[in-house]
Amino acid sequence: METIKLIVFLPLLASLVAGLGNRMIGNVAAKAVTTAALFISCALSWPIFLAFLGGHAEAQVVPVLDFIRSGNLDVQWSLRVDTLTAVMLVVVTSVSSLVHLYSWGYMSEDPSQPRFFAYLSLFTFAMLMLVTADSLVQMFFGWEGVGLASYLLIGFWYHKPSANAAAIKAFVVNRVGDFGFSLGIFGVFLVFGTVSIPEILHAAPGYAGSTIGFLGYRIDTITLLCILLFIGAMGKSAQLGLHTWLPDAMEGPTPVSALIHAATMVTAGVFMVCRLSPLFELSETATHLVTYVGAATALFAATVGTTQTDIKRVIAYSTCSQLGYMFFAAGVGAYGAAMFHLFTHAFFKALLFLGAGSVIHAMHHEQDMRYYGGLRKHIPLTYWAMMAGTLAITGVGVAGVFGFAGFYSKDAIIEAAYASGTQAGGVAFAVAVFAALLTSFYSWRLVFLTFFGKPRWSGSEHIQHAAHGHGGHGHDHAHGHDDHHHSHGHDDGTLGYHPHESPAPMLVPLIVLTIGAVFAGFIFHDAFIGAETGGEFWKGSLAFNEHLMHAMHGVPELVKLSATIVMLLGLAIAWWAYIKDTTVPARFVANFGGLYQFLLNKWYWDELYDFLFVKPAFWLGRLFWKKGDEGTIDRFGPHGAAALVQQGSRLAVRFQTGYLYSYAFVMLLGLVGLATWAMTR
């Protein structure tokens, strides 16, 4: 299993070469080194996954070095390879390698390509370090490494204030979650005396029912630890309350959006909960919390996604919603289904993001879907790729025959929530069905606004800019589009602008991901969630509930059909509103303006946080600055000392007249004082 060392460390080595070499080695060398390293890691990861899929592999731990030794704390840097790790390896390396290749075309005109590719590879290394962790401390280092790399990538175009603001927002919000995660690790070490994940899971049943002191209260030990760890997952995986950074992460280049939202970072929280699933299974309170938070996130993001007009932002809220599905699947005990949806989601979500990037590339940086329309004839390959991604996320399929990826994974989560038989599961089921309706609506809305109808390009400032022959850049990325052919005098909504397909490095990843979006669910569903085969596949790497899987397959037929029914209903509503009668959206807004504004403003979460945290923080900062620093420290410190010296100098100047009688007078006063002191002692 020395292969695992190559998988993990090749991206790090490539990142160092590209980052330190930078412009000395040139763009092509930096891109070639990083992309080759990722494709090698990917090629080495798939055999490991297939070996576990075929039942021919066993879990192993490969030591790397002594990490930390301090008192009773002994942390070994070891690479754990089991079924759960193998799944994450193929997800991370597959998507990351394709994103690297895609970036050859997407970032071809950017002057800082070596830095960009170095960041991508560093990001991938941190994620690989996280998913191979055999201890919570090692996981935390990978956790923070991913956070650092995401900050660098989201703010890659640092000359844009919006990019800097988004990067800071992601960094700060994730630190809130990471604080909970770190407290959870401290608590685990306090209780178990170790941070080794296998040792923790082995010892955990012995602490069931015990209590621990926290904030002056006695709290169930396992519940407290699980909640603290879950707070970390909430931040990294953008669950409701700590979700605000995810949509703003769109400020980064589109390949970054695909990498963060599809396969890495946001999936870290789901992975962590599944890795520690035997621990979570010991606390009913913690699992119910996971269920309710996941369901609330799915509902929130799905409702907000219906009002967005930015093509990337729609897909971002879709990510947030699908992460909610994964978490409440874990909350009801269907950890295999949660990981299955994570697996399939990586393919179709990366496909949707990269497809959106191809649309943006064709439309001269324009991201507003209101200025698209009629693009399916101009960029047919991108259209069919996006169509495959839409069919996958909406869960199109025929039971017992064939279905796209989401048909198997998302539907399994909905059925598992119903089959759990708990109140939390019932709530999650109802929310999931409604969220699936909204998902279908906004997904097909994206397709219809982008690829169907008449062109609405003339309303776009970017298209107007292109039609007048300007070749400047400055929106989403730095691509040249001077090869578009423009003419003037058209009144067909195009301004004479002619979109064209993306170059081959951008289309090849779309084709590969399309295959995953179409077949991943059909091929792998038995292994991941099969009642008879799932336990053998996972081999104890997560808590696999065979009873729940049996119950899931035995739910009423109407429950099984619920996702398909709402998918068709969402499709019909989107077709009616954006193809049949395009006045419907405007009439809806006119009649339900309050609801529309509520959803458009994302339930006012940003405004709430601005009122509760941002403004008080700035007020407190200004108070310390003006009253504390300037008014007290500077006034009585350096400025006060300087003023005292200045006043003393002025007083001394008055005595330093240069006349002899002045000095004689001062001497006389001194003698009088001395004589007085001698006589009175």
CSV table of N, CA and C in Angstrom, one decimal, residues 79-190:
chain,number,residue,atom,x,y,z
A,79,LEU,N,-1.6,7.0,7.2
A,79,LEU,CA,-2.6,7.1,6.1
A,79,LEU,C,-3.5,5.8,6.2
A,80,ARG,N,-4.7,6.1,6.6
A,80,ARG,CA,-5.7,5.0,6.7
A,80,ARG,C,-6.4,4.7,5.4
A,81,VAL,N,-6.4,3.5,4.9
A,81,VAL,CA,-7.1,3.1,3.7
A,81,VAL,C,-8.1,2.1,3.9
A,82,ASP,N,-9.4,2.5,3.9
A,82,ASP,CA,-10.5,1.5,4.0
A,82,ASP,C,-11.5,1.9,2.9
A,83,THR,N,-12.7,1.3,3.0
A,83,THR,CA,-13.7,1.5,2.0
A,83,THR,C,-14.1,3.0,1.9
A,84,LEU,N,-14.3,3.6,3.1
A,84,LEU,CA,-14.7,5.0,3.1
A,84,LEU,C,-13.6,5.9,2.5
A,85,THR,N,-12.4,5.6,2.8
A,85,THR,CA,-11.2,6.4,2.3
A,85,THR,C,-11.2,6.2,0.8
A,86,ALA,N,-11.4,4.9,0.3
A,86,ALA,CA,-11.3,4.6,-1.1
A,86,ALA,C,-12.3,5.4,-1.9
A,87,VAL,N,-13.5,5.5,-1.4
A,87,VAL,CA,-14.6,6.3,-2.0
A,87,VAL,C,-14.2,7.7,-2.2
A,88,MET,N,-13.6,8.3,-1.1
A,88,MET,CA,-13.2,9.7,-1.1
A,88,MET,C,-12.0,9.9,-2.0
A,89,LEU,N,-11.1,8.9,-2.1
A,89,LEU,CA,-10.0,9.1,-3.0
A,89,LEU,C,-10.4,9.2,-4.4
A,90,VAL,N,-11.3,8.4,-4.9
A,90,VAL,CA,-11.7,8.5,-6.3
A,90,VAL,C,-12.5,9.8,-6.6
A,91,VAL,N,-13.3,10.2,-5.6
A,91,VAL,CA,-14.1,11.4,-5.7
A,91,VAL,C,-13.1,12.6,-5.8
A,92,VAL,N,-12.2,12.7,-4.9
A,92,VAL,CA,-11.3,13.9,-4.8
A,92,VAL,C,-10.4,13.9,-6.0
A,93,THR,N,-9.7,12.8,-6.3
A,93,THR,CA,-8.7,12.8,-7.4
A,93,THR,C,-9.3,12.9,-8.8
A,94,SER,N,-10.5,12.3,-9.0
A,94,SER,CA,-11.2,12.3,-10.3
A,94,SER,C,-11.6,13.7,-10.6
A,95,VAL,N,-12.3,14.4,-9.7
A,95,VAL,CA,-12.8,15.7,-10.0
A,95,VAL,C,-11.7,16.7,-10.1
A,96,SER,N,-10.7,16.6,-9.2
A,96,SER,CA,-9.6,17.5,-9.2
A,96,SER,C,-8.7,17.4,-10.4
A,97,SER,N,-8.5,16.2,-10.9
A,97,SER,CA,-7.7,16.0,-12.1
A,97,SER,C,-8.4,16.6,-13.3
A,98,LEU,N,-9.8,16.4,-13.4
A,98,LEU,CA,-10.5,17.0,-14.5
A,98,LEU,C,-10.6,18.5,-14.4
A,99,VAL,N,-10.7,19.0,-13.2
A,99,VAL,CA,-10.7,20.5,-13.0
A,99,VAL,C,-9.3,21.1,-13.4
A,100,HIS,N,-8.2,20.4,-13.1
A,100,HIS,CA,-6.9,20.8,-13.6
A,100,HIS,C,-6.9,20.9,-15.1
A,101,LEU,N,-7.4,19.8,-15.8
A,101,LEU,CA,-7.4,19.8,-17.3
A,101,LEU,C,-8.3,20.9,-17.8
A,102,TYR,N,-9.5,21.1,-17.2
A,102,TYR,CA,-10.4,22.1,-17.6
A,102,TYR,C,-9.8,23.5,-17.5
A,103,SER,N,-9.0,23.7,-16.5
A,103,SER,CA,-8.4,25.0,-16.3
A,103,SER,C,-7.3,25.4,-17.4
A,104,TRP,N,-6.8,24.4,-18.1
A,104,TRP,CA,-5.9,24.7,-19.2
A,104,TRP,C,-6.6,25.6,-20.2
A,105,GLY,N,-7.9,25.4,-20.5
A,105,GLY,CA,-8.6,26.2,-21.4
A,105,GLY,C,-9.2,27.4,-20.7
A,106,TYR,N,-9.8,27.2,-19.5
A,106,TYR,CA,-10.5,28.3,-18.8
A,106,TYR,C,-9.6,29.4,-18.4
A,107,MET,N,-8.4,29.1,-17.9
A,107,MET,CA,-7.4,30.1,-17.4
A,107,MET,C,-6.3,30.4,-18.4
A,108,SER,N,-6.5,30.1,-19.7
A,108,SER,CA,-5.4,30.2,-20.7
A,108,SER,C,-4.8,31.6,-20.8
A,109,GLU,N,-5.6,32.6,-20.5
A,109,GLU,CA,-5.1,34.0,-20.7
A,109,GLU,C,-4.8,34.6,-19.4
A,110,ASP,N,-4.9,33.9,-18.3
A,110,ASP,CA,-4.6,34.5,-17.0
A,110,ASP,C,-3.1,34.6,-16.8
A,111,PRO,N,-2.6,35.8,-16.3
A,111,PRO,CA,-1.1,35.9,-16.2
A,111,PRO,C,-0.5,35.2,-15.0
A,112,SER,N,-1.4,34.7,-14.1
A,112,SER,CA,-0.9,34.0,-12.9
A,112,SER,C,-1.2,32.5,-12.9
A,113,GLN,N,-1.1,31.9,-14.0
A,113,GLN,CA,-1.4,30.5,-14.1
A,113,GLN,C,-0.6,29.6,-13.1
A,114,PRO,N,0.7,29.7,-13.0
A,114,PRO,CA,1.4,28.8,-12.1
A,114,PRO,C,0.9,28.9,-10.6
A,115,ARG,N,0.6,30.1,-10.2
A,115,ARG,CA,0.1,30.3,-8.8
A,115,ARG,C,-1.3,29.6,-8.7
A,116,PHE,N,-2.1,29.7,-9.7
A,116,PHE,CA,-3.5,29.1,-9.7
A,116,PHE,C,-3.4,27.6,-9.6
A,117,PHE,N,-2.5,27.0,-10.4
A,117,PHE,CA,-2.4,25.6,-10.4
A,117,PHE,C,-1.7,25.1,-9.2
A,118,ALA,N,-0.8,25.8,-8.6
A,118,ALA,CA,-0.2,25.5,-7.3
A,118,ALA,C,-1.3,25.4,-6.2
A,119,TYR,N,-2.2,26.4,-6.2
A,119,TYR,CA,-3.2,26.5,-5.2
A,119,TYR,C,-4.2,25.3,-5.4
A,120,LEU,N,-4.5,24.9,-6.6
A,120,LEU,CA,-5.4,23.8,-6.9
A,120,LEU,C,-4.8,22.5,-6.3
A,121,SER,N,-3.5,22.3,-6.6
A,121,SER,CA,-2.9,21.1,-6.1
A,121,SER,C,-2.7,21.1,-4.6
A,122,LEU,N,-2.4,22.2,-4.0
A,122,LEU,CA,-2.3,22.3,-2.6
A,122,LEU,C,-3.7,22.0,-1.9
A,123,PHE,N,-4.7,22.5,-2.5
A,123,PHE,CA,-6.1,22.2,-2.1
A,123,PHE,C,-6.3,20.7,-2.1
A,124,THR,N,-6.0,20.0,-3.2
A,124,THR,CA,-6.2,18.6,-3.3
A,124,THR,C,-5.4,17.8,-2.3
A,125,PHE,N,-4.1,18.2,-2.1
A,125,PHE,CA,-3.3,17.5,-1.1
A,125,PHE,C,-3.9,17.6,0.3
A,126,ALA,N,-4.4,18.8,0.7
A,126,ALA,CA,-5.0,19.0,2.0
A,126,ALA,C,-6.3,18.1,2.1
A,127,MET,N,-7.0,18.0,1.1
A,127,MET,CA,-8.2,17.2,1.1
A,127,MET,C,-7.9,15.7,1.3
A,128,LEU,N,-6.8,15.3,0.5
A,128,LEU,CA,-6.4,13.9,0.6
A,128,LEU,C,-5.8,13.6,2.0
A,129,MET,N,-5.1,14.5,2.6
A,129,MET,CA,-4.6,14.4,4.0
A,129,MET,C,-5.8,14.2,4.9
A,130,LEU,N,-6.9,14.9,4.7
A,130,LEU,CA,-8.0,14.8,5.6
A,130,LEU,C,-8.7,13.5,5.5
A,131,VAL,N,-8.9,13.0,4.3
A,131,VAL,CA,-9.7,11.7,4.1
A,131,VAL,C,-8.9,10.5,4.4
A,132,THR,N,-7.6,10.6,4.5
A,132,THR,CA,-6.8,9.5,4.9
A,132,THR,C,-6.4,9.5,6.3
A,133,ALA,N,-6.9,10.4,7.1
A,133,ALA,CA,-6.5,10.6,8.5
A,133,ALA,C,-6.9,9.4,9.3
A,134,ASP,N,-6.0,9.0,10.2
A,134,ASP,CA,-6.2,8.0,11.2
A,134,ASP,C,-6.4,8.5,12.6
A,135,SER,N,-6.3,9.8,12.7
A,135,SER,CA,-6.5,10.5,14.0
A,135,SER,C,-7.2,11.8,13.8
A,136,LEU,N,-7.9,12.3,14.8
A,136,LEU,CA,-8.6,13.6,14.7
A,136,LEU,C,-7.7,14.7,14.5
A,137,VAL,N,-6.5,14.7,15.1
A,137,VAL,CA,-5.5,15.8,14.9
A,137,VAL,C,-5.1,15.9,13.5
A,138,GLN,N,-4.7,14.7,12.9
A,138,GLN,CA,-4.4,14.7,11.5
A,138,GLN,C,-5.5,15.2,10.6
A,139,MET,N,-6.7,14.8,10.9
A,139,MET,CA,-7.9,15.2,10.2
A,139,MET,C,-8.0,16.8,10.3
A,140,PHE,N,-7.8,17.3,11.5
A,140,PHE,CA,-7.9,18.7,11.7
A,140,PHE,C,-6.9,19.5,10.9
A,141,PHE,N,-5.6,19.0,10.8
A,141,PHE,CA,-4.6,19.7,10.0
A,141,PHE,C,-5.1,19.7,8.5
A,142,GLY,N,-5.6,18.6,8.0
A,142,GLY,CA,-6.1,18.6,6.7
A,142,GLY,C,-7.3,19.5,6.5
A,143,TRP,N,-8.1,19.5,7.5
A,143,TRP,CA,-9.3,20.4,7.6
A,143,TRP,C,-8.9,21.8,7.5
A,144,GLU,N,-7.9,22.3,8.2
A,144,GLU,CA,-7.4,23.6,8.1
A,144,GLU,C,-6.7,23.9,6.9
A,145,GLY,N,-6.0,22.9,6.3
A,145,GLY,CA,-5.3,23.1,5.1
A,145,GLY,C,-6.2,23.4,3.9
A,146,VAL,N,-7.4,22.6,3.9
A,146,VAL,CA,-8.4,22.9,2.9
A,146,VAL,C,-9.0,24.3,3.1
A,147,GLY,N,-9.2,24.7,4.3
A,147,GLY,CA,-9.7,26.1,4.6
A,147,GLY,C,-8.7,27.2,4.1
A,148,LEU,N,-7.4,26.9,4.3
A,148,LEU,CA,-6.4,27.9,3.8
A,148,LEU,C,-6.4,28.0,2.3
A,149,ALA,N,-6.4,26.8,1.6
A,149,ALA,CA,-6.3,26.8,0.2
A,149,ALA,C,-7.6,27.4,-0.4
A,150,SER,N,-8.7,27.1,0.2
A,150,SER,CA,-10.0,27.7,-0.3
A,150,SER,C,-9.9,29.2,-0.2
A,151,TYR,N,-9.4,29.8,0.9
A,151,TYR,CA,-9.2,31.2,1.0
A,151,TYR,C,-8.4,31.8,-0.1
A,152,LEU,N,-7.3,31.1,-0.5
A,152,LEU,CA,-6.4,31.5,-1.5
A,152,LEU,C,-7.1,31.5,-2.9
A,153,LEU,N,-7.9,30.4,-3.1
A,153,LEU,CA,-8.6,30.2,-4.4
A,153,LEU,C,-9.8,31.1,-4.6
A,154,ILE,N,-10.6,31.3,-3.6
A,154,ILE,CA,-11.8,32.2,-3.7
A,154,ILE,C,-11.3,33.6,-3.9
A,155,GLY,N,-10.2,34.0,-3.3
A,155,GLY,CA,-9.7,35.4,-3.5
A,155,GLY,C,-8.6,35.4,-4.5
A,156,PHE,N,-8.6,34.5,-5.4
A,156,PHE,CA,-7.5,34.4,-6.4
A,156,PHE,C,-7.3,35.7,-7.2
A,157,TRP,N,-8.5,36.3,-7.6
A,157,TRP,CA,-8.4,37.6,-8.3
A,157,TRP,C,-8.6,38.7,-7.2
A,158,TYR,N,-7.5,38.9,-6.5
A,158,TYR,CA,-7.5,39.7,-5.3
A,158,TYR,C,-7.7,41.2,-5.7
A,159,HIS,N,-7.6,41.5,-7.0
A,159,HIS,CA,-7.8,42.9,-7.4
A,159,HIS,C,-9.3,43.3,-7.3
A,160,LYS,N,-10.1,42.3,-7.2
A,160,LYS,CA,-11.6,42.5,-7.1
A,160,LYS,C,-12.0,42.6,-5.6
A,161,PRO,N,-12.5,43.7,-5.2
A,161,PRO,CA,-13.0,43.8,-3.8
A,161,PRO,C,-14.0,42.7,-3.4
A,162,SER,N,-14.8,42.3,-4.3
A,162,SER,CA,-15.8,41.3,-4.0
A,162,SER,C,-15.2,39.9,-3.8
A,163,ALA,N,-14.1,39.6,-4.5
A,163,ALA,CA,-13.3,38.4,-4.3
A,163,ALA,C,-12.7,38.4,-2.9
A,164,ASN,N,-12.1,39.5,-2.5
A,164,ASN,CA,-11.5,39.6,-1.2
A,164,ASN,C,-12.5,39.4,-0.1
A,165,ALA,N,-13.6,40.1,-0.3
A,165,ALA,CA,-14.7,40.0,0.7
A,165,ALA,C,-15.2,38.6,0.9
A,166,ALA,N,-15.4,37.9,-0.3
A,166,ALA,CA,-15.9,36.5,-0.3
A,166,ALA,C,-14.9,35.6,0.4
A,167,ALA,N,-13.6,35.8,0.1
A,167,ALA,CA,-12.5,35.0,0.7
A,167,ALA,C,-12.5,35.2,2.3
A,168,ILE,N,-12.6,36.4,2.7
A,168,ILE,CA,-12.6,36.7,4.1
A,168,ILE,C,-13.8,36.1,4.8
A,169,LYS,N,-15.0,36.2,4.1
A,169,LYS,CA,-16.2,35.6,4.7
A,169,LYS,C,-16.1,34.1,4.8
A,170,ALA,N,-15.6,33.4,3.8
A,170,ALA,CA,-15.4,32.0,3.9
A,170,ALA,C,-14.4,31.6,5.0
A,171,PHE,N,-13.3,32.4,5.2
A,171,PHE,CA,-12.3,32.1,6.2
A,171,PHE,C,-12.9,32.3,7.6
A,172,VAL,N,-13.6,33.4,7.8
A,172,VAL,CA,-14.2,33.7,9.2
A,172,VAL,C,-15.2,32.7,9.6
A,173,VAL,N,-16.2,32.5,8.7
A,173,VAL,CA,-17.3,31.6,9.0
A,173,VAL,C,-16.8,30.2,9.3
A,174,ASN,N,-15.8,29.7,8.5
A,174,ASN,CA,-15.3,28.4,8.7
A,174,ASN,C,-14.5,28.3,10.0
A,175,ARG,N,-13.9,29.4,10.4
A,175,ARG,CA,-13.2,29.4,11.7
A,175,ARG,C,-14.2,29.2,12.9
A,176,VAL,N,-15.4,29.7,12.7
A,176,VAL,CA,-16.4,29.5,13.8
A,176,VAL,C,-16.7,28.0,13.9
A,177,GLY,N,-16.9,27.4,12.8
A,177,GLY,CA,-17.1,25.9,12.8
A,177,GLY,C,-15.9,25.2,13.3
A,178,ASP,N,-14.8,25.6,12.9
A,178,ASP,CA,-13.5,24.9,13.3
A,178,ASP,C,-13.3,25.0,14.8
A,179,PHE,N,-13.7,26.1,15.4
A,179,PHE,CA,-13.6,26.3,16.8
A,179,PHE,C,-14.4,25.2,17.6
A,180,GLY,N,-15.6,24.9,17.0
A,180,GLY,CA,-16.4,23.8,17.6
A,180,GLY,C,-15.7,22.5,17.4
A,181,PHE,N,-15.1,22.3,16.2
A,181,PHE,CA,-14.4,21.0,15.9
A,181,PHE,C,-13.2,20.9,16.9
A,182,SER,N,-12.5,21.9,17.1
A,182,SER,CA,-11.3,21.9,18.0
A,182,SER,C,-11.7,21.6,19.4
A,183,LEU,N,-12.9,22.2,19.9
A,183,LEU,CA,-13.4,21.9,21.2
A,183,LEU,C,-13.8,20.4,21.3
A,184,GLY,N,-14.4,19.9,20.2
A,184,GLY,CA,-14.7,18.5,20.2
A,184,GLY,C,-13.5,17.6,20.3
A,185,ILE,N,-12.4,17.9,19.6
A,185,ILE,CA,-11.2,17.1,19.7
A,185,ILE,C,-10.6,17.2,21.1
A,186,PHE,N,-10.6,18.4,21.7
A,186,PHE,CA,-10.1,18.5,23.1
A,186,PHE,C,-11.0,17.7,24.0
A,187,GLY,N,-12.3,17.7,23.8
A,187,GLY,CA,-13.2,16.9,24.7
A,187,GLY,C,-12.9,15.4,24.5
A,188,VAL,N,-12.7,15.0,23.3
A,188,VAL,CA,-12.4,13.6,23.0
A,188,VAL,C,-11.2,13.1,23.7
A,189,PHE,N,-10.1,13.9,23.6
A,189,PHE,CA,-8.9,13.6,24.3
A,189,PHE,C,-9.1,13.5,25.8
A,190,LEU,N,-9.8,14.5,26.3
A,190,LEU,CA,-10.1,14.5,27.8
A,190,LEU,C,-10.8,13.2,28.2
